[in-house]
Each structure stands twice: as C-alpha cells, then as structure tokens.
Amino acid sequence: SSVVEVLGRYGADGTELEPLDQSLAKEDLKKAFDNGIRSVAIVLVHAYKYPNHEKILKKIAQEIGFSQISVSHEVSPLIKMVSRGDTTTVD
C-alpha cells in the first residue's frame, strides 16, 4: 500500500484555498499504478460537502485504469474525515 498526497484544498466554507494540481496527481497515481496498485481510496478534507476535487481525482484514476476506486463523498459523506477515510479505505 502507499499514500499519494495531492496539492489542493477547500476551506470549511467551500472556498478553494488551493487549486488541485491535476498534473502532479496524475503523475503520482500513474506511478502507483505502474507499481502494481489497482485499488485507490480517495479521501480529501471537506469533500463530504465540497467534492469537486475528489470527482476530478476519480476521473483521473479511471483514465489511468484503476479497477477499484472508492471516493469518500460517495461511500460515506460524513463530516468526520477519519471515519470517512476508514470507511472509504475498507470499501
């Protein structure tokens, strides 16, 4: 298993504080895929309410070819990131 940290963030009020670096995310996800990883759990802060970055990352993961993609705002749209992340990872 591995963790890919992406650059991009929404504030609690929905303000995009940092745009999602899609190029870097794609590069890092492609490296994980090339290393044999086929499942991805996407969990971002505040995505329960502002899921745009998660939606973009899901699309990137689909384009790369991941066979299992779990996205926290779909699996468990809860305010608590840790429990949302745990549920998404198990999915």
Tab-separated table of N, CA, C and O in Angstrom, residues 20-84:
chain	number	residue	atom	x	y	z
A	20	LEU	N	-6.467	22.217	-7.212
A	20	LEU	CA	-5.962	20.859	-7.324
A	20	LEU	C	-4.887	20.811	-8.403
A	20	LEU	O	-5.118	21.249	-9.529
A	21	ASP	N	-3.718	20.288	-8.066
A	21	ASP	CA	-2.640	20.114	-9.040
A	21	ASP	C	-2.887	18.792	-9.766
A	21	ASP	O	-2.411	17.738	-9.353
A	22	GLN	N	-3.666	18.867	-10.828
A	22	GLN	CA	-4.072	17.667	-11.546
A	22	GLN	C	-2.894	16.960	-12.210
A	22	GLN	O	-2.852	15.731	-12.242
A	23	SER	N	-1.944	17.698	-12.721
A	23	SER	CA	-0.785	17.091	-13.384
A	23	SER	C	0.032	16.262	-12.416
A	23	SER	O	0.405	15.122	-12.712
A	24	LEU	N	0.306	16.826	-11.238
A	24	LEU	CA	1.082	16.100	-10.234
A	24	LEU	C	0.296	14.901	-9.710
A	24	LEU	O	0.855	13.818	-9.514
A	25	ALA	N	-1.000	15.078	-9.501
A	25	ALA	CA	-1.843	13.973	-9.032
A	25	ALA	C	-1.819	12.833	-10.044
A	25	ALA	O	-1.672	11.663	-9.676
A	26	LYS	N	-1.950	13.171	-11.323
A	26	LYS	CA	-1.939	12.154	-12.370
A	26	LYS	C	-0.588	11.432	-12.408
A	26	LYS	O	-0.530	10.204	-12.519
A	27	GLU	N	0.476	12.184	-12.298
A	27	GLU	CA	1.823	11.598	-12.295
A	27	GLU	C	1.993	10.628	-11.119
A	27	GLU	O	2.485	9.511	-11.292
A	28	ASP	N	1.582	11.043	-9.934
A	28	ASP	CA	1.735	10.204	-8.746
A	28	ASP	C	0.831	8.970	-8.795
A	28	ASP	O	1.246	7.873	-8.406
A	29	LEU	N	-0.394	9.132	-9.266
A	29	LEU	CA	-1.294	7.989	-9.390
A	29	LEU	C	-0.789	7.013	-10.448
A	29	LEU	O	-0.888	5.796	-10.283
A	30	LYS	N	-0.221	7.523	-11.518
A	30	LYS	CA	0.338	6.662	-12.568
A	30	LYS	C	1.514	5.851	-12.029
A	30	LYS	O	1.661	4.663	-12.345
A	31	LYS	N	2.344	6.458	-11.191
A	31	LYS	CA	3.462	5.737	-10.572
A	31	LYS	C	2.936	4.591	-9.711
A	31	LYS	O	3.469	3.485	-9.748
A	32	ALA	N	1.896	4.867	-8.928
A	32	ALA	CA	1.309	3.819	-8.082
A	32	ALA	C	0.770	2.690	-8.957
A	32	ALA	O	0.986	1.506	-8.669
A	33	PHE	N	0.091	3.046	-10.037
A	33	PHE	CA	-0.456	2.045	-10.956
A	33	PHE	C	0.672	1.224	-11.591
A	33	PHE	O	0.597	-0.003	-11.672
A	34	ASP	N	1.707	1.895	-12.012
A	34	ASP	CA	2.855	1.212	-12.622
A	34	ASP	C	3.571	0.285	-11.641
A	34	ASP	O	4.230	-0.669	-12.051
A	35	ASN	N	3.411	0.558	-10.350
A	35	ASN	CA	3.991	-0.296	-9.307
A	35	ASN	C	3.061	-1.437	-8.915
A	35	ASN	O	3.308	-2.138	-7.941
A	36	GLY	N	1.960	-1.604	-9.648
A	36	GLY	CA	1.080	-2.743	-9.425
A	36	GLY	C	-0.150	-2.491	-8.589
A	36	GLY	O	-0.949	-3.396	-8.362
A	37	ILE	N	-0.336	-1.280	-8.111
A	37	ILE	CA	-1.519	-0.969	-7.310
A	37	ILE	C	-2.711	-0.801	-8.252
A	37	ILE	O	-2.620	-0.109	-9.263
A	38	ARG	N	-3.830	-1.442	-7.922
A	38	ARG	CA	-5.014	-1.392	-8.772
A	38	ARG	C	-6.245	-0.827	-8.065
A	38	ARG	O	-7.283	-0.635	-8.674
A	39	SER	N	-6.130	-0.571	-6.761
A	39	SER	CA	-7.238	-0.015	-5.985
A	39	SER	C	-6.817	1.318	-5.399
A	39	SER	O	-5.674	1.476	-4.964
A	40	VAL	N	-7.754	2.245	-5.363
A	40	VAL	CA	-7.449	3.554	-4.804
A	40	VAL	C	-8.629	4.030	-3.956
A	40	VAL	O	-9.787	3.836	-4.324
A	41	ALA	N	-8.307	4.595	-2.798
A	41	ALA	CA	-9.297	5.235	-1.931
A	41	ALA	C	-8.980	6.727	-1.924
A	41	ALA	O	-7.860	7.119	-1.572
A	42	ILE	N	-9.923	7.535	-2.312
A	42	ILE	CA	-9.717	8.980	-2.404
A	42	ILE	C	-10.467	9.646	-1.255
A	42	ILE	O	-11.691	9.527	-1.150
A	43	VAL	N	-9.703	10.322	-0.386
A	43	VAL	CA	-10.270	10.950	0.810
A	43	VAL	C	-9.642	12.324	0.970
A	43	VAL	O	-8.446	12.436	1.192
A	44	LEU	N	-10.445	13.364	0.850
A	44	LEU	CA	-9.956	14.728	0.996
A	44	LEU	C	-10.748	15.462	2.080
A	44	LEU	O	-11.938	15.208	2.274
A	45	VAL	N	-10.076	16.385	2.753
A	45	VAL	CA	-10.714	17.198	3.790
A	45	VAL	C	-11.882	17.984	3.169
A	45	VAL	O	-11.766	18.496	2.061
A	46	HIS	N	-12.982	18.045	3.835
A	46	HIS	CA	-14.188	18.795	3.453
A	46	HIS	C	-14.879	18.276	2.190
A	46	HIS	O	-15.792	18.923	1.676
A	47	ALA	N	-14.462	17.110	1.687
A	47	ALA	CA	-15.074	16.575	0.469
A	47	ALA	C	-16.502	16.089	0.716
A	47	ALA	O	-17.258	15.934	-0.241
A	48	TYR	N	-16.883	15.874	1.956
A	48	TYR	CA	-18.255	15.466	2.252
A	48	TYR	C	-19.236	16.535	1.755
A	48	TYR	O	-20.366	16.232	1.391
A	49	LYS	N	-18.779	17.785	1.737
A	49	LYS	CA	-19.634	18.903	1.339
A	49	LYS	C	-19.178	19.568	0.035
A	49	LYS	O	-19.994	20.121	-0.696
A	50	TYR	N	-17.879	19.501	-0.247
A	50	TYR	CA	-17.302	20.122	-1.439
A	50	TYR	C	-16.476	19.075	-2.191
A	50	TYR	O	-15.255	19.025	-2.082
A	51	PRO	N	-17.135	18.211	-2.958
A	51	PRO	CA	-16.473	17.036	-3.530
A	51	PRO	C	-15.773	17.241	-4.880
A	51	PRO	O	-15.281	16.280	-5.472
A	52	ASN	N	-15.693	18.460	-5.372
A	52	ASN	CA	-15.170	18.671	-6.718
A	52	ASN	C	-13.779	18.060	-6.935
A	52	ASN	O	-13.543	17.391	-7.948
A	53	HIS	N	-12.858	18.279	-6.010
A	53	HIS	CA	-11.507	17.722	-6.174
A	53	HIS	C	-11.535	16.194	-6.182
A	53	HIS	O	-10.818	15.565	-6.967
A	54	GLU	N	-12.359	15.592	-5.333
A	54	GLU	CA	-12.474	14.128	-5.336
A	54	GLU	C	-13.024	13.630	-6.665
A	54	GLU	O	-12.561	12.611	-7.189
A	55	LYS	N	-13.983	14.338	-7.221
A	55	LYS	CA	-14.557	13.940	-8.510
A	55	LYS	C	-13.498	13.980	-9.615
A	55	LYS	O	-13.435	13.086	-10.467
A	56	ILE	N	-12.668	14.999	-9.601
A	56	ILE	CA	-11.594	15.119	-10.595
A	56	ILE	C	-10.591	13.988	-10.423
A	56	ILE	O	-10.169	13.362	-11.408
A	57	LEU	N	-10.213	13.695	-9.177
A	57	LEU	CA	-9.254	12.618	-8.922
A	57	LEU	C	-9.813	11.263	-9.329
A	57	LEU	O	-9.092	10.411	-9.852
A	58	LYS	N	-11.099	11.066	-9.113
A	58	LYS	CA	-11.734	9.814	-9.536
A	58	LYS	C	-11.625	9.655	-11.053
A	58	LYS	O	-11.281	8.581	-11.554
A	59	LYS	N	-11.898	10.731	-11.774
A	59	LYS	CA	-11.812	10.684	-13.233
A	59	LYS	C	-10.389	10.370	-13.681
A	59	LYS	O	-10.175	9.564	-14.589
A	60	ILE	N	-9.408	10.983	-13.048
A	60	ILE	CA	-8.006	10.711	-13.378
A	60	ILE	C	-7.686	9.239	-13.125
A	60	ILE	O	-7.060	8.571	-13.955
A	61	ALA	N	-8.121	8.720	-11.977
A	61	ALA	CA	-7.861	7.310	-11.639
A	61	ALA	C	-8.532	6.375	-12.647
A	61	ALA	O	-7.944	5.349	-13.027
A	62	GLN	N	-9.731	6.720	-13.088
A	62	GLN	CA	-10.416	5.909	-14.102
A	62	GLN	C	-9.640	5.915	-15.416
A	62	GLN	O	-9.471	4.867	-16.050
A	63	GLU	N	-9.155	7.081	-15.815
A	63	GLU	CA	-8.392	7.197	-17.057
A	63	GLU	C	-7.104	6.381	-17.011
A	63	GLU	O	-6.687	5.815	-18.015
A	64	ILE	N	-6.493	6.310	-15.833
A	64	ILE	CA	-5.259	5.534	-15.676
A	64	ILE	C	-5.549	4.040	-15.751
A	64	ILE	O	-4.750	3.272	-16.276
A	65	GLY	N	-6.724	3.628	-15.237
A	65	GLY	CA	-7.102	2.227	-15.327
A	65	GLY	C	-7.262	1.488	-14.013
A	65	GLY	O	-7.344	0.257	-13.999
A	66	PHE	N	-7.327	2.213	-12.891
A	66	PHE	CA	-7.558	1.555	-11.616
A	66	PHE	C	-8.869	0.780	-11.679
A	66	PHE	O	-9.877	1.293	-12.177
A	67	SER	N	-8.864	-0.449	-11.173
A	67	SER	CA	-10.059	-1.289	-11.247
A	67	SER	C	-11.009	-1.064	-10.074
A	67	SER	O	-12.207	-1.347	-10.182
A	68	GLN	N	-10.524	-0.574	-8.959
A	68	GLN	CA	-11.360	-0.292	-7.785
A	68	GLN	C	-11.069	1.132	-7.329
A	68	GLN	O	-9.941	1.431	-6.934
A	69	ILE	N	-12.075	1.985	-7.391
A	69	ILE	CA	-11.916	3.378	-6.975
A	69	ILE	C	-13.018	3.690	-5.976
A	69	ILE	O	-14.201	3.664	-6.317
A	70	SER	N	-12.627	3.972	-4.753
A	70	SER	CA	-13.586	4.348	-3.706
A	70	SER	C	-13.357	5.818	-3.383
A	70	SER	O	-12.232	6.236	-3.148
A	71	VAL	N	-14.446	6.581	-3.371
A	71	VAL	CA	-14.364	8.024	-3.171
A	71	VAL	C	-15.192	8.383	-1.940
A	71	VAL	O	-16.371	8.045	-1.854
A	72	SER	N	-14.573	9.080	-0.998
A	72	SER	CA	-15.197	9.270	0.314
A	72	SER	C	-16.554	9.953	0.267
A	72	SER	O	-17.454	9.590	1.020
A	73	HIS	N	-16.737	10.944	-0.594
A	73	HIS	CA	-18.033	11.650	-0.610
A	73	HIS	C	-19.156	10.768	-1.148
A	73	HIS	O	-20.322	11.052	-0.913
A	74	GLU	N	-18.800	9.679	-1.844
A	74	GLU	CA	-19.806	8.729	-2.327
A	74	GLU	C	-20.044	7.605	-1.318
A	74	GLU	O	-21.173	7.189	-1.104
A	75	VAL	N	-18.969	7.120	-0.721
A	75	VAL	CA	-19.035	5.968	0.176
A	75	VAL	C	-19.605	6.341	1.538
A	75	VAL	O	-20.432	5.623	2.100
A	76	SER	N	-19.145	7.462	2.078
A	76	SER	CA	-19.530	7.837	3.435
A	76	SER	C	-19.454	9.360	3.583
A	76	SER	O	-18.478	9.882	4.117
A	77	PRO	N	-20.465	10.081	3.123
A	77	PRO	CA	-20.410	11.545	3.136
A	77	PRO	C	-20.608	12.139	4.538
A	77	PRO	O	-21.603	12.808	4.811
A	78	LEU	N	-19.654	11.865	5.412
A	78	LEU	CA	-19.710	12.345	6.795
A	78	LEU	C	-18.707	13.467	7.008
A	78	LEU	O	-17.666	13.517	6.370
A	79	ILE	N	-18.995	14.338	7.957
A	79	ILE	CA	-18.122	15.463	8.250
A	79	ILE	C	-16.774	15.003	8.828
A	79	ILE	O	-15.757	15.635	8.604
A	80	LYS	N	-16.756	13.909	9.553
A	80	LYS	CA	-15.543	13.424	10.205
A	80	LYS	C	-14.626	12.737	9.190
A	80	LYS	O	-14.947	11.682	8.663
A	81	MET	N	-13.471	13.330	8.938
A	81	MET	CA	-12.575	12.814	7.909
A	81	MET	C	-12.012	11.431	8.243
A	81	MET	O	-11.892	10.581	7.365
A	82	VAL	N	-11.670	11.196	9.488
A	82	VAL	CA	-11.054	9.913	9.848
A	82	VAL	C	-12.033	8.761	9.641
A	82	VAL	O	-11.702	7.763	8.994
A	83	SER	N	-13.252	8.889	10.136
A	83	SER	CA	-14.215	7.805	9.951
A	83	SER	C	-14.602	7.665	8.477
A	83	SER	O	-14.762	6.561	7.969
A	84	ARG	N	-14.700	8.775	7.767
A	84	ARG	CA	-14.991	8.745	6.324
A	84	ARG	C	-13.846	8.054	5.584
A	84	ARG	O	-14.056	7.221	4.694
